[in-house]
Coordinates of C-alpha atoms in Angstrom, one line a residue:
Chain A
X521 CA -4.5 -57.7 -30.1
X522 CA -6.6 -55.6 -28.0
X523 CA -10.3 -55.3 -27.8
X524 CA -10.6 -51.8 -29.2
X525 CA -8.6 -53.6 -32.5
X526 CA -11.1 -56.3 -33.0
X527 CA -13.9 -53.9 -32.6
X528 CA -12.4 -52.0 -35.2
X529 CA -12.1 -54.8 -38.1
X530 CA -15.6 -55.5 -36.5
X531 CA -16.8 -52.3 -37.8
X532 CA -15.1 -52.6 -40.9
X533 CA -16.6 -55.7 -41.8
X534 CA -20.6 -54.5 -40.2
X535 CA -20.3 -51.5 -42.6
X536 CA -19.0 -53.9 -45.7
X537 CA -22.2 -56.0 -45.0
X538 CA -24.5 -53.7 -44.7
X539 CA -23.7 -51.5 -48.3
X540 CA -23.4 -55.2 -49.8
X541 CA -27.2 -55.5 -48.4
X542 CA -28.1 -52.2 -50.1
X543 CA -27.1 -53.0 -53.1
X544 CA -27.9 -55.9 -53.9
X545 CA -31.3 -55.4 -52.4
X546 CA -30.5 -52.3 -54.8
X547 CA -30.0 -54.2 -58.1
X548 CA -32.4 -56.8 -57.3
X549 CA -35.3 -54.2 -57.0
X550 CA -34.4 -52.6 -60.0
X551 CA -34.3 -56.0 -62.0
X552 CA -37.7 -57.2 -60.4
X553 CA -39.4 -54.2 -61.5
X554 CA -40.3 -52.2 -64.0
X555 CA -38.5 -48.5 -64.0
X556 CA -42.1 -47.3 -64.8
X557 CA -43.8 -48.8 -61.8
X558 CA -40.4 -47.8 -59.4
X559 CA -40.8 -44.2 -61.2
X560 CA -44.3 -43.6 -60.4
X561 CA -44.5 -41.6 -57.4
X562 CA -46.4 -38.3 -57.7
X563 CA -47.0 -35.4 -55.2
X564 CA -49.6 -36.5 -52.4
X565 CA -52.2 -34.9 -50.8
X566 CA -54.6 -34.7 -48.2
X567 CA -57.6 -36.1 -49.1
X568 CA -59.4 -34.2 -46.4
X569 CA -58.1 -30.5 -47.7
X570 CA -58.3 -31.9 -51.0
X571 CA -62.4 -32.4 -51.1
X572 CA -63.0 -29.1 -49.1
X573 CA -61.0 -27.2 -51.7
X574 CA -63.0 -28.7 -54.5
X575 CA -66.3 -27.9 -52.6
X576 CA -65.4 -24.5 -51.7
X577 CA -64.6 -24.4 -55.8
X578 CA -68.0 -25.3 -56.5
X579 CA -69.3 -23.1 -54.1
X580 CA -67.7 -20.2 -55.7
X581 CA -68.6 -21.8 -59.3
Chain B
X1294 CA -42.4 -60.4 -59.0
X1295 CA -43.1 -59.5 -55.3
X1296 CA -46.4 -61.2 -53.7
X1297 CA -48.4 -58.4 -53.1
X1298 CA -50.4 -56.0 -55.7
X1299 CA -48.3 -52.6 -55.8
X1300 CA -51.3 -51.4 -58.3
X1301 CA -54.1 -51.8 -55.8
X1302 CA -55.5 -48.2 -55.5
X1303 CA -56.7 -49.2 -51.8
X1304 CA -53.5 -49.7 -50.3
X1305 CA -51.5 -47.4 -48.3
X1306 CA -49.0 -44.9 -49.8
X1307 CA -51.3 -45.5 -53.1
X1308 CA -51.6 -42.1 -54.1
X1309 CA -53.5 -40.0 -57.0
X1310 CA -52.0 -38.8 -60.1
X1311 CA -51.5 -42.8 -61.6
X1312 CA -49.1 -43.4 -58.7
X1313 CA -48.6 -47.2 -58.4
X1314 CA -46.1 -47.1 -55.6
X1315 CA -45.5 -44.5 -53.1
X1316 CA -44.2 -43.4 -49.9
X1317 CA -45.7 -45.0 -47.4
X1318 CA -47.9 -43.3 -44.4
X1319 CA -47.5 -44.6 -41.5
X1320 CA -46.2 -41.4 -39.3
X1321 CA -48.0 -40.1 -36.3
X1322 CA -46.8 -36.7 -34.4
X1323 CA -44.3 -38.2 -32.3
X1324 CA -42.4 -39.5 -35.5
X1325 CA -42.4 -36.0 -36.7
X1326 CA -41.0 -34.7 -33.0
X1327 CA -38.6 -37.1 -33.0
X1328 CA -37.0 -36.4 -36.6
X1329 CA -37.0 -32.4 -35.8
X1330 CA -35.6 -32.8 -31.8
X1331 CA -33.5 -35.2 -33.2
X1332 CA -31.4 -33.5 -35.7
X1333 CA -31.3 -30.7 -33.5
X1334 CA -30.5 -31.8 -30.1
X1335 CA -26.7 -32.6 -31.0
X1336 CA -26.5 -28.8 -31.1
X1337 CA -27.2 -28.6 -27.4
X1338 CA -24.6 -31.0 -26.5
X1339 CA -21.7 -29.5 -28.4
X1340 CA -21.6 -26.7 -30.8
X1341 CA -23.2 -24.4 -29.4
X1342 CA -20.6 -23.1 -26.4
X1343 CA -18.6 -21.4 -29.0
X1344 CA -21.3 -18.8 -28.4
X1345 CA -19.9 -18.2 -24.9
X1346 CA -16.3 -17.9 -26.4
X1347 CA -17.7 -15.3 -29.1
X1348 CA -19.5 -13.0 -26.3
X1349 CA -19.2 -14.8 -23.1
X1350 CA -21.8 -16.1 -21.1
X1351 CA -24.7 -13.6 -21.3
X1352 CA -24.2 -13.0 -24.8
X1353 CA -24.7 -17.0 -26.0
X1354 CA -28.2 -17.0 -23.0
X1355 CA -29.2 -13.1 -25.7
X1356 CA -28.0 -15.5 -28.4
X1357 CA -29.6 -18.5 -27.3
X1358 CA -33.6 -16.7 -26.9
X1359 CA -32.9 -14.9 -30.2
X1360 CA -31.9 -17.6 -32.0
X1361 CA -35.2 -19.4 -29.8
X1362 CA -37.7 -15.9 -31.8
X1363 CA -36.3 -17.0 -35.0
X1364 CA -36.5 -20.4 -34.9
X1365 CA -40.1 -20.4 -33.5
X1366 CA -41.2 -18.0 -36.7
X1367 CA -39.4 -21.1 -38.7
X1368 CA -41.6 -23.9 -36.9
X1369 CA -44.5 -20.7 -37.0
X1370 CA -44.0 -20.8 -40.6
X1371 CA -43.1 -24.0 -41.9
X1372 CA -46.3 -25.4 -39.9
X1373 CA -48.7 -22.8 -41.7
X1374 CA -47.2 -24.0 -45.1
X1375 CA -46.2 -27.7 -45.0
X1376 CA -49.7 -28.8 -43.2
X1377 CA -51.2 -27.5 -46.8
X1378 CA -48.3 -28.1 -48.8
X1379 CA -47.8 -31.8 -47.7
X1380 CA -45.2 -33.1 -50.2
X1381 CA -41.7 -34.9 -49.6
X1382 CA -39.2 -32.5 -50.3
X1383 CA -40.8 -29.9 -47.4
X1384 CA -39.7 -26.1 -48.3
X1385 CA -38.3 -27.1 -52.0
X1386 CA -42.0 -28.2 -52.3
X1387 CA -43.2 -25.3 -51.1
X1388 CA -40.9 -23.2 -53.0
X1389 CA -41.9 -24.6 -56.3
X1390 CA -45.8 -23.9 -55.7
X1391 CA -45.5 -20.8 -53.8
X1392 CA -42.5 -18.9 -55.6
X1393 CA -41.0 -20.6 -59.0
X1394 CA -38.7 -23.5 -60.2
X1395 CA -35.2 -21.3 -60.0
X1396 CA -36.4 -20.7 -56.2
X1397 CA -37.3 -24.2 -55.6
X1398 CA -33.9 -25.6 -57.4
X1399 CA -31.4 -23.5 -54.8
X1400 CA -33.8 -24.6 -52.0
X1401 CA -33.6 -27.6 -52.8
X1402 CA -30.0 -27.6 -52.6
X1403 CA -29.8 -25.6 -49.6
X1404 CA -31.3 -28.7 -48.1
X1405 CA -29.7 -31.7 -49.5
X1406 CA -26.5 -29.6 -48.4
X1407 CA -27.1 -28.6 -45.4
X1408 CA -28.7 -31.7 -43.9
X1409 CA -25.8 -34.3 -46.0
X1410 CA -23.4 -32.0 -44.6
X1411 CA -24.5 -32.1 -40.8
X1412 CA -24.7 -36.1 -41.6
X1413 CA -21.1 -36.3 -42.3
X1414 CA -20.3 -33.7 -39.0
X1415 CA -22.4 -36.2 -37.1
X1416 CA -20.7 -39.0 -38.3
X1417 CA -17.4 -37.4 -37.1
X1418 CA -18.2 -36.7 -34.0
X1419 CA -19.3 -40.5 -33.4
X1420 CA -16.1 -41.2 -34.3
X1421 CA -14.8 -38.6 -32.6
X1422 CA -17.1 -39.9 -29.0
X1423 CA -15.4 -43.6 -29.6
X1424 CA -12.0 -43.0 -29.5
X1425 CA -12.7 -40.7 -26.5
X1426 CA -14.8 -43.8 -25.3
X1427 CA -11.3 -46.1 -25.9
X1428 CA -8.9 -44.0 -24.0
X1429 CA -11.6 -43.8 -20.8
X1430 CA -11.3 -47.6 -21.5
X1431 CA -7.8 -47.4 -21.2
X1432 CA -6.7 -48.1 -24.9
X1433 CA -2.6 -46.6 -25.3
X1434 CA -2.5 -46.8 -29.1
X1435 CA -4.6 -44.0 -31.5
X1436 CA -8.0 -45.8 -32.2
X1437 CA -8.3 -45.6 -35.6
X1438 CA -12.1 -43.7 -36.1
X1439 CA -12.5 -44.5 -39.6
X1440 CA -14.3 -47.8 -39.4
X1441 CA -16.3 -46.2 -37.1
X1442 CA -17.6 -43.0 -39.0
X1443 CA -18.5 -45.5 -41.8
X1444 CA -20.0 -47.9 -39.8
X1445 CA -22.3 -45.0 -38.0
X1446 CA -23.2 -43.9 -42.2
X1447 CA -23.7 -47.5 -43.4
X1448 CA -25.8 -48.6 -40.8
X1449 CA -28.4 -45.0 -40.4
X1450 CA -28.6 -45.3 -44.5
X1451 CA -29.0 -49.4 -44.0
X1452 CA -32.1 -48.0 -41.4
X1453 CA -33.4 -45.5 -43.7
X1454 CA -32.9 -47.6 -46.4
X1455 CA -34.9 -50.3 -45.0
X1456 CA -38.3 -48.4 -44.2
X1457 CA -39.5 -45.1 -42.3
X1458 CA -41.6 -46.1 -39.3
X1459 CA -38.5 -48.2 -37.8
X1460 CA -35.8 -45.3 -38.4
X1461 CA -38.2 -42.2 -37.2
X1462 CA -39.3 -45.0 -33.9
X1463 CA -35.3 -46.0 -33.5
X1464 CA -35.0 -41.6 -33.2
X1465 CA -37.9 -41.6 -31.1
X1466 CA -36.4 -43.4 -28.5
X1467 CA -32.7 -42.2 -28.4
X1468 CA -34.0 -38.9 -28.8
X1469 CA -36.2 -39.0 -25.7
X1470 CA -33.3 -40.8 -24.0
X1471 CA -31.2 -37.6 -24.9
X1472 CA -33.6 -34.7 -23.8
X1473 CA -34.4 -36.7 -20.8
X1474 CA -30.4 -36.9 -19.7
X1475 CA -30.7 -33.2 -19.8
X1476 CA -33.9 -32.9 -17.7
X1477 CA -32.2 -35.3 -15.2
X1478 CA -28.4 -33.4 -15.3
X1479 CA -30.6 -30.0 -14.5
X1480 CA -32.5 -31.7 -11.6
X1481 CA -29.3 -33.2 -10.2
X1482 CA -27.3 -30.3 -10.5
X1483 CA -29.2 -27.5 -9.9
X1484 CA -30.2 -28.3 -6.5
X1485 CA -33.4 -29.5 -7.3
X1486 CA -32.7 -32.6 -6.6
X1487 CA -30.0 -32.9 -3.5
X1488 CA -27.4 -30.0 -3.2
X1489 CA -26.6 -28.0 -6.2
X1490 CA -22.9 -27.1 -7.4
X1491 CA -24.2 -24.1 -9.8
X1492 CA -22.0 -21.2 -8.9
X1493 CA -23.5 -18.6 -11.7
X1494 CA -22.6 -15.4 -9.7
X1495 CA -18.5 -16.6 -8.8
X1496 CA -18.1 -17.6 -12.2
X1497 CA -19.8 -14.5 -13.8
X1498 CA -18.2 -11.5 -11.7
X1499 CA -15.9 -9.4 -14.1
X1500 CA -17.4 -11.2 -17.3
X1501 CA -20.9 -9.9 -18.0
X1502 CA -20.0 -9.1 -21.2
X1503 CA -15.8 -9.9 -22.2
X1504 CA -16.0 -8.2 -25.7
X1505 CA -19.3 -6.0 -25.6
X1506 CA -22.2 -5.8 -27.6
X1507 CA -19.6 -6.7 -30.7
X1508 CA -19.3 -10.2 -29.0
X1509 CA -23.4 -10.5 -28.6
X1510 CA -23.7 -10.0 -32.2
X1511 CA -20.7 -12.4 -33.0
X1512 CA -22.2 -15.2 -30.4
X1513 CA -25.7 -15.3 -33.1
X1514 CA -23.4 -17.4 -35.6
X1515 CA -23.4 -20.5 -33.3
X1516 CA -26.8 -19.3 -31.5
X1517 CA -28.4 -21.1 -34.2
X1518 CA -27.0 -24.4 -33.1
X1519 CA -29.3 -24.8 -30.5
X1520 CA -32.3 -25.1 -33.2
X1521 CA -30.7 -26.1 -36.6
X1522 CA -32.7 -28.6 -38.1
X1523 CA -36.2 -28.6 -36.5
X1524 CA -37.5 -27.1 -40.3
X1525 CA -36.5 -31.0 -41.6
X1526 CA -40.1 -31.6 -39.4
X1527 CA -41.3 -30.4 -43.0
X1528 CA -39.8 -33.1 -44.9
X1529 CA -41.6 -36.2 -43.1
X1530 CA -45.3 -34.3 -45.0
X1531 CA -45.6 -37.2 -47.7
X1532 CA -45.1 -40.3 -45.0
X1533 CA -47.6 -38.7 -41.9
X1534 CA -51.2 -40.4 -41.0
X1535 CA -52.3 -36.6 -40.8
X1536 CA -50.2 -33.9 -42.8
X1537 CA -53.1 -31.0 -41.4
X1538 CA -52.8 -32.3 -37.6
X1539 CA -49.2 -34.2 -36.7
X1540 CA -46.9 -31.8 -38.8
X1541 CA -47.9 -28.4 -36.8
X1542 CA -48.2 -30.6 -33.8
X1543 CA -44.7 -31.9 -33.9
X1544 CA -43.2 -29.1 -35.5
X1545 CA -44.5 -27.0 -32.6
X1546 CA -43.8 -29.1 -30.3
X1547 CA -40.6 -29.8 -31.3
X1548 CA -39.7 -25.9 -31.0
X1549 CA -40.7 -26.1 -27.8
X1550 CA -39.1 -29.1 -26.2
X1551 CA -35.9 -27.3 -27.9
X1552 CA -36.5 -23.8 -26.3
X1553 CA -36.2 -26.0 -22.6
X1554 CA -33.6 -27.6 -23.8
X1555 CA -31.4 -24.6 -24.9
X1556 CA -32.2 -22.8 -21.9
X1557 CA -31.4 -25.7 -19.2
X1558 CA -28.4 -25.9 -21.1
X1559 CA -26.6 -22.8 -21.1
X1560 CA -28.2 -23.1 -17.6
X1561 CA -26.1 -25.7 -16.5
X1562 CA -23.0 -25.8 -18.3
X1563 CA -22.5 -22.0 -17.6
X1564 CA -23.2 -22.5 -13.7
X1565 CA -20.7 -25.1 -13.4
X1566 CA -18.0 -24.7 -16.1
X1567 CA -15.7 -21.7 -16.5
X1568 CA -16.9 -18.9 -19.3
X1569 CA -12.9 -19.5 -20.8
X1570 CA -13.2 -23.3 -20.9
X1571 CA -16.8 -23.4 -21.7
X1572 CA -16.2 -20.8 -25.0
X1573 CA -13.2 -23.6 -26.2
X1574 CA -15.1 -25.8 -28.1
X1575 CA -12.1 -27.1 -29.5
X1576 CA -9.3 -27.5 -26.8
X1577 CA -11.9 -26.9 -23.8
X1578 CA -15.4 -27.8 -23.1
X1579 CA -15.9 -30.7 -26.6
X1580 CA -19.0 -31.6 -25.0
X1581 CA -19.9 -28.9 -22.0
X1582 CA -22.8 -31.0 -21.0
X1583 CA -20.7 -34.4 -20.6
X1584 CA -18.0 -32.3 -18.8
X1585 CA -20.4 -31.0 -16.4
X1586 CA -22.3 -34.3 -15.8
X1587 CA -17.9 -35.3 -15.0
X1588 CA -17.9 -32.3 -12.5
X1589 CA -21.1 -33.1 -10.6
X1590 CA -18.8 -36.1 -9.6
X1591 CA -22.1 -38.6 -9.8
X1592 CA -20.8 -41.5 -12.3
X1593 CA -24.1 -42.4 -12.9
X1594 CA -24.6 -38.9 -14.5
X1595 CA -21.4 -39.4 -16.2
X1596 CA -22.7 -42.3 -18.0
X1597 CA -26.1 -40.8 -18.8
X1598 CA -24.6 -38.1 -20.4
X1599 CA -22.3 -40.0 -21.8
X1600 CA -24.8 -42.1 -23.8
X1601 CA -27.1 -38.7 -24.4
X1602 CA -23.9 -36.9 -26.0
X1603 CA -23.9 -40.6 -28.5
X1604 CA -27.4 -40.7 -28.8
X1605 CA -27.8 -37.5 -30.0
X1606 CA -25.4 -37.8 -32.2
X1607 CA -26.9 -40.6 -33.8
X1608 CA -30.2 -38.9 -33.8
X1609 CA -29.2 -36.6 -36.1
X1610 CA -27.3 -37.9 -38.4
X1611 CA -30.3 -40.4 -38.7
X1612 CA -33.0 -37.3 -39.1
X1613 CA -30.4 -36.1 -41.5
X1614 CA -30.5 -38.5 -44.1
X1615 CA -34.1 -39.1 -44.0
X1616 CA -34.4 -35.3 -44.8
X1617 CA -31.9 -35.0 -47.4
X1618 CA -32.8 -38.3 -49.1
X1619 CA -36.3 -36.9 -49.7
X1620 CA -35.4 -33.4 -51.1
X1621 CA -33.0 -34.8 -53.4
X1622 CA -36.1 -37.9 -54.3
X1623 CA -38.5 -34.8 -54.6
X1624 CA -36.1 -33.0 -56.8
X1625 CA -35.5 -36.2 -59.1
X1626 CA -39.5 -36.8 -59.4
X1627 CA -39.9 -33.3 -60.6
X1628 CA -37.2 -33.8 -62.9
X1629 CA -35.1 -30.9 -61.5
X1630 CA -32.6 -33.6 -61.3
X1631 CA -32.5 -37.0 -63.3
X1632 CA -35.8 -38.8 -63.0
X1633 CA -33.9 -42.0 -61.8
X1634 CA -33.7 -40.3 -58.5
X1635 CA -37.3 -40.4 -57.7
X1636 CA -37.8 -44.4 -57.3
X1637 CA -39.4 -45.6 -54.6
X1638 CA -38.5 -49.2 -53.3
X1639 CA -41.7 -51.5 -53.7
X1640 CA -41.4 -53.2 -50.9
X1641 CA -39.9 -50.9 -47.9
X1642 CA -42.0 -47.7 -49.8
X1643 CA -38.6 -45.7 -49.1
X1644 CA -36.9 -43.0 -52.0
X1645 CA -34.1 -45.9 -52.0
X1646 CA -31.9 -44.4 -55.0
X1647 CA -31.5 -41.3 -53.3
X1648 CA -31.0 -42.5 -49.6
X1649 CA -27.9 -45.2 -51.4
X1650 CA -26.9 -42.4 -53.9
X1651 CA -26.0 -39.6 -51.1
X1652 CA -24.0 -42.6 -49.2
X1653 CA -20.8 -42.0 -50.8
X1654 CA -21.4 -38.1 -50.7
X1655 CA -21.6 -38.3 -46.9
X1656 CA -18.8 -40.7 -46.3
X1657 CA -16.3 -38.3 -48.7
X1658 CA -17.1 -34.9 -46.8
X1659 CA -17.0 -37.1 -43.6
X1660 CA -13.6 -38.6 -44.5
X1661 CA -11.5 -35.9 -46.0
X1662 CA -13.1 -32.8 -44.9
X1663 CA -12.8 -30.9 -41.5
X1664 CA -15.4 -30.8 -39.3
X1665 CA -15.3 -26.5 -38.6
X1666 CA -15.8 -26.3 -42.6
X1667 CA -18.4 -29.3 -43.2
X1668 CA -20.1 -27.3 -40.1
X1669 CA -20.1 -24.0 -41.0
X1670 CA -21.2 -25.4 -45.4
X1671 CA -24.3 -26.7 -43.2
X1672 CA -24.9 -23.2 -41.3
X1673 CA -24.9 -21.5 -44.5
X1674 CA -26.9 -23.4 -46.3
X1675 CA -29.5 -23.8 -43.7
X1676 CA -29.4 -20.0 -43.2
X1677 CA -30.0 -19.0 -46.2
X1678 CA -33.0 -21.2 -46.5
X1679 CA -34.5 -20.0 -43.4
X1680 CA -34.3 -16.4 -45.7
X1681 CA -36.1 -18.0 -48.0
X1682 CA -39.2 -18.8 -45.7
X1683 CA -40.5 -14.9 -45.1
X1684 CA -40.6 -14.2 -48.6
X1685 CA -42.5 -17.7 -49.1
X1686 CA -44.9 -17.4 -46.3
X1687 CA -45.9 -13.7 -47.6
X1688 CA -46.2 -14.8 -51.5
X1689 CA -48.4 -17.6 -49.6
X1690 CA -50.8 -15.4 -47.8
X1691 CA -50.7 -13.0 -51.1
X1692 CA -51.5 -15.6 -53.5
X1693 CA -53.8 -17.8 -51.6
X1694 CA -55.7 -15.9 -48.8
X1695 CA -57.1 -17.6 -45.9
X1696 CA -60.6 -17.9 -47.3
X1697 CA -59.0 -19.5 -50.5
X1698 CA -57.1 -22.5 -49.4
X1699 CA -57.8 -24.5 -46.0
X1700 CA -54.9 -24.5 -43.9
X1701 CA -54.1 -27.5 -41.3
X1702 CA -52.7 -24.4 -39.2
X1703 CA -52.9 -21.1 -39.5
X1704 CA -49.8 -19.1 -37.8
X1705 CA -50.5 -15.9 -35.9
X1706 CA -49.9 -11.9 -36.1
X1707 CA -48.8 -12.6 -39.8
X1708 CA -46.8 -11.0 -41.4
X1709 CA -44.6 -10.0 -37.8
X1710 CA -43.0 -13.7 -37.6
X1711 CA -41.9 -12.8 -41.4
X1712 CA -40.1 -9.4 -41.2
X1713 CA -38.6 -10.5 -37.6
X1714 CA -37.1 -13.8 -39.2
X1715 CA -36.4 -11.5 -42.0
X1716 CA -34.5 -9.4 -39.9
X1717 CA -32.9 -12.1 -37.7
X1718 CA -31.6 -13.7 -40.7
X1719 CA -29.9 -10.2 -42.0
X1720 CA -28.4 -10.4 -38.3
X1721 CA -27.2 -13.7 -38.5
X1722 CA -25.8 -13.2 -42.2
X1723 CA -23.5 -10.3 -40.9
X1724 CA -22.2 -12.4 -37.6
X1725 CA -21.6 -14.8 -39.7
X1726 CA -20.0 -12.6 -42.2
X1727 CA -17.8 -11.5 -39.2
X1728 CA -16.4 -15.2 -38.6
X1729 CA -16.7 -17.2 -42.2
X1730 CA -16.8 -14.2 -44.7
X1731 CA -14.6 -16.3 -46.9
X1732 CA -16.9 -19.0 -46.8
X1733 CA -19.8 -16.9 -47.3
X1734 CA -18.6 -15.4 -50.3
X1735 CA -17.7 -18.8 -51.9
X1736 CA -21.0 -20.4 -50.7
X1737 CA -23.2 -17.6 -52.1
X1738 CA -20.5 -17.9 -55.5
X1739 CA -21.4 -21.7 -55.8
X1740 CA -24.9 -21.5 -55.7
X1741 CA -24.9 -18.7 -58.2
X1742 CA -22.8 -21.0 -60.6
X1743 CA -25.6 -23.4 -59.8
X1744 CA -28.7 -21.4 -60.4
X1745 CA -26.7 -20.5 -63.7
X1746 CA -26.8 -24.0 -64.5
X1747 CA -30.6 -24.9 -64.1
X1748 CA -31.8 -21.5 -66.0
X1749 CA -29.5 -22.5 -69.1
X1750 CA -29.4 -26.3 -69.4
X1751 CA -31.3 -28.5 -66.5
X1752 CA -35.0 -26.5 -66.9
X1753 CA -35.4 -27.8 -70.3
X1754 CA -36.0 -31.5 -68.5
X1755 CA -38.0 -30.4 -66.0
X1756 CA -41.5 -32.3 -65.6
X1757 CA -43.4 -29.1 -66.0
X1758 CA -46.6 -29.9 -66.4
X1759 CA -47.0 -32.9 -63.7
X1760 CA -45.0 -31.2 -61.1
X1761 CA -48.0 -29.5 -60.1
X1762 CA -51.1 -31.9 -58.9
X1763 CA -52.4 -29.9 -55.7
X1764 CA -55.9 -28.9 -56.1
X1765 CA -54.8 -25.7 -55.3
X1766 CA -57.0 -22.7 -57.0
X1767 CA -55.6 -19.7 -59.4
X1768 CA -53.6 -17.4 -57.3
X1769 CA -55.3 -14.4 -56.8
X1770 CA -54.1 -12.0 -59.3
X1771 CA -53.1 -14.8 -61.9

C-alpha cells in the first residue's frame, strides 16, 4: 500500500474519533446537567453602554 | 456535577437576565480580525478570477474596488450596529430589534446558509488541495478526497466545539500566515524585491475590455468574492472583552487588510498569468495565486503559497462554522427555532448543540452537492443579507437617533453608505441574475416558502417577551 492510502484510512479513523468525542462529551453534558441550567443563556450586553443608557434615561426622566 | 459554580454571578460569560451559563468573553480585536479576514481570504486565492473570464482583466480590478465601496459600507455599517447591538447571532440580532421577527427569521437564515454553505465549499476545496497535493507527490491512483473533506469538518467543528479563544487563535495564526504569503508573492514578484516577471502591458494589449461594459457588469457576481464574509465579524459580539471597541476595530480593520489584499491580487496574478487562463477557474487558473507563485520559478514561493492556498481554506471553513453555529444558537434561544438549540456547554461556554447539529448539514452539501451550486446558494444568501443592512441601518438611525442610544462607533456621511450599498446590491442582484437566474428565482422561491412558514405556524413559539433585554429606550415615534 502506498502512503497516500494509509493517510486516507488515517483520516477516516481521525474524523470517526473526533464526532465519537462530540458526542459523547454531547450526551454526557446533557445528562450532568440540567436542560434549565444548559438553556439559560440570554442576550448580553455591555455593561458600560448599558449604565450610560440608564443615566441618560434618568436624565431625561 | 462539574467542580466549579456555573451560578456564581461573578464569573465570566455570567450574564443578566437569570443567565447561569453563557458564552464566554474572552475575545480581543485580533480574534475578531482574524474570524472576518479569515472566511474571506479563501476568496482571494481562488474564486474570484472568474471575474476576469466574465469581463477580462480591467473589468474584475472595476469589479474588485466596487465590490471593495460595498463591502466597506457593510464593515461601515455592521460596525455602527453590532458595537450597540452586541448579541450572538450579529445581523439576525439586529434585525429582530431594529426591524421585526419575520425580518429577523430570513436573516437568520440567510446566515446559517450562507456561511454552512461556504463551510461545505471550503471543505471541498481541501479535499480538492490534497489530491492535487498527492499527485505533486507522485501518487498514480485517484486519491480518494472523501476522508479528507470529513476529516477537515470533523476536526474545525471538534475545534469549535471545544471552546472559542483556541479556534478564533488557531484562525489567527493561519490567517496571518495566508495574508502574509501574499505580501511576500507581491514583494517577490513585482520587482520589489529582486527582478520582477509582471508583464501587465504584453498581456493586456488587444484585451482592455473582451466583452464591453456588458462584461464589467457580469464580472460584479464573483467581485464579491474578494470580501464575502467579513460581516460574520458581527457574529463574535456576545464572546468579545469589548463589544463598543474590538468589533469596529476588527471589522474595520478587517475591510482593510482585504481591500490590500484584493488589489495585490488581481495585481499579481493578472501581471503574470494570461487574461484566458486566469478567467478559467475551472480548467485554468484553480488557484491563480499558487500558479503564479509556480511561474515565478522560486520553490520556496511555491510552497508558501502552497500552504497560504490550505490555510486559507481552513480559515474559512473554521470562521464559518463559528458564525453559523451562533445564528442558528441565537435563533434557538429566541425560540424562532426549537429552544433545545440554544444550550450552551458548561464547561467549554460554546453553543455546542448547534455547532454538532449543523455537522451532518455541512458534510451532506459537501458530499453530494457541486461546488459551483453550494457556491453560488452562499452568494445568494449572503447578498441578499447585505440588502438587508441599508434598510436596517436607516430604521436604526430613525428609531434611535444619535442622542438616544450610545454607539461604540458611529459610521460617517449617513445615510450615503446606505443608498450606495443599496444600489450596489441592485447591481449585483442583476449580474447575478445574468449568470444564476435560475438559481435566483428558486432561492428567492425557498425563502418565500420559508417566511410562509414562520408567519403561520413557528411565531406562535417564539419567546416574545424575553427576546428583548437591551436597555434600549422607546423608539422615537412608538
Amino acid at each position: 500500500m502506498d502512503l497516500w492510502n494509509y493517510l486516507e484510512y488515517g483520516a477516516w479513523g481521525l474524523a470517526a474519533l473526533l464526532a465519537l468525542h462530540m458526542v459523547v462529551d454531547w450526551l454526557r453534558t446533557d445528562s450532568t446537567y440540567s436542560e434549565d441550567v444548559l438553556t439559560s443563556s440570554r442576550e448580553g450586553e455591555i455593561e458600560a453602554i448599558a449604565e450610560e443608557h440608564k443615566a441618560r434615561e434618568a436624565r431625561h426622566g | 456535577m462539574a467542580d466549579f459554580d456555573i451560578t456564581s454571578q461573578k464569573m465570566d460569560g455570567m450574564g443578566p437576565h437569570g443567565t447561569k451559563v453563557g458564552l464566554l468573553r474572552v475575545l480581543g480585536p485580533a480574534h475578531v480580525w482574524a474570524l472576518g479576514v479569515g472566511i474571506v481570504l479563501v476568496g482571494e486565492y481562488m474564486g474570484w478570477n472568474f471575474s476576469v473570464g466574465k469581463g477580462g482583466a480591467y473589468a474584475a480590478l472595476i469589479a474588485c474596488w466596487f465590490a471593495g465601496i460595498l463591502y466597506s459600507c457593510v464593515a461601515m455599517i455592521d460596525s455602527e450596529v453590532t458595537s450597540t447591538v452586541a448579541s450572538a447571532g450579529g445581523q439576525y440580532t439586529q434585525a429582530k430589534h431594529i426591524i421585526g421577527p419575520l425580518m429577523a427569521f430570513n436573516v437568520g437564515l440567510y446566515l446559517v446558509f450562507a456561511y454552512t454553505m461556504l463551510e461545505a465549499a471550503n471543505a471541498i476545496t481541501a479535499g480538492y488541495l490534497i489530491s492535487v497535493v498527492a499527485s505533486m507527490t507522485g501518487y498514480a491512483a485517484e486519491l480518494d478526497q472523501r476522508p479528507f473533506i470529513i476529516l477537515v469538518i470533523m476536526f474545525l467543528a471538534w475545534l469549535n466545539y471545544r471552546g472559542v479563544l483556541a479556534t478564533l487563535t488557531f484562525n489567527l495564526v493561519i490567517t496571518a500566515v495566508a495574508f502574509s504569503a501574499i505580501i511576500i508573492l507581491f514583494l517577490s514578484t513585482s520587482g520589489v524585491l529582486g527582478g520582477g516577471i509582471m508583464e501587465h502591458a504584453a498581456l493586456f494589449e488587444g484585451h482592455e475590455l473582451p466583452y464591453g461594459w456588458i462584461g464589467v457588469l457580469a464580472a460584479m457576481h464573483f467581485g464579491l468574492w474578494y470580501y464575502l464574509g467579513i460581516e460574520g465579524t458581527t457574529q463574535a459580539a456576545e464572546e468579545v472583552r469589548s463589544p463598543a471597541r474590538a468589533l469596529p476595530f476588527g471589522t474595520l480593520a478587517g475591510i482593510m487588510t482585504l481591500l490590500i489584499a484584493a488589489t495585490l491580487t488581481w495585481y499579481v496574478c493578472s501581471g503574470i498569468l494570461p487574461w484566458e487562463y486566469l478567467g478559467d477557474g475551472v480548467d485554468g487558473a484553480v488557484a491563480p495565486l499558487f500558479d503564479a507563485a509556480r511561474l515565478s520559478g522560486s520553490n520556496a514561493l511555491v510552497w508558501l503559497l502552497g500552504f497560504g492556498t490550505l490555510f486559507a481554506t481552513l480559515a474559512s471553513a473554521n470562521g464559518c462554522i463559528n458564525d453559523a453555529s451562533r445564528a442558528w444558537f441565537a435563533m434557538g434561544r429566541d425560540k424562532y427555532l426549537p429552544g433545545w438549540f440554544g444550550a450552551v456547554h458548561p464547561r467549554y461556554r460554546t453553543p455546542y448543540r448547534a455547532i454538532v447539529f449543523l455537522v451532518p448539514i455541512a458534510l451532506i452539501f459537501a458530499l453530494g452537492a457541486p461546488l459551483d451550486q453550494v457556491i453560488t446558494f452562499s452568494i445568494l444568501s449572503g447578498l441578499l443579507g447585505y440588502t438587508f443592512m441599508p434598510l436596517n441601518i436607516i430604521l436604526f438611525r430613525r428609531k434611535w437617533p444619535l442622542d438616544t442610544i450610545k454607539r461604540g462607533y458611529e459610521h460617517p456621511f449617513h445615510p450615503i453608505p446606505a443608498i450606495t450599498l443599496l444600489t450596489l446590491c441592485g447591481v449585483t442582484f442583476f449580474a447575478v441574475f445574468l449568470g444564476y437566474g435560475t438559481q435566483l428565482v428558486a432561492m428567492i422561491g425557498f425563502y418565500i416558502v420559508v417566511s410562509l412558514w414562520f408567519h403561520f405556524w413557528r411565531y406562535r413559539f417564539v419567546n416574545r417577551g424575553a427576546q428583548f433585554t437591551m436597555p434600549w429606550p422607546k423608539p422615537r415615534g412608538y
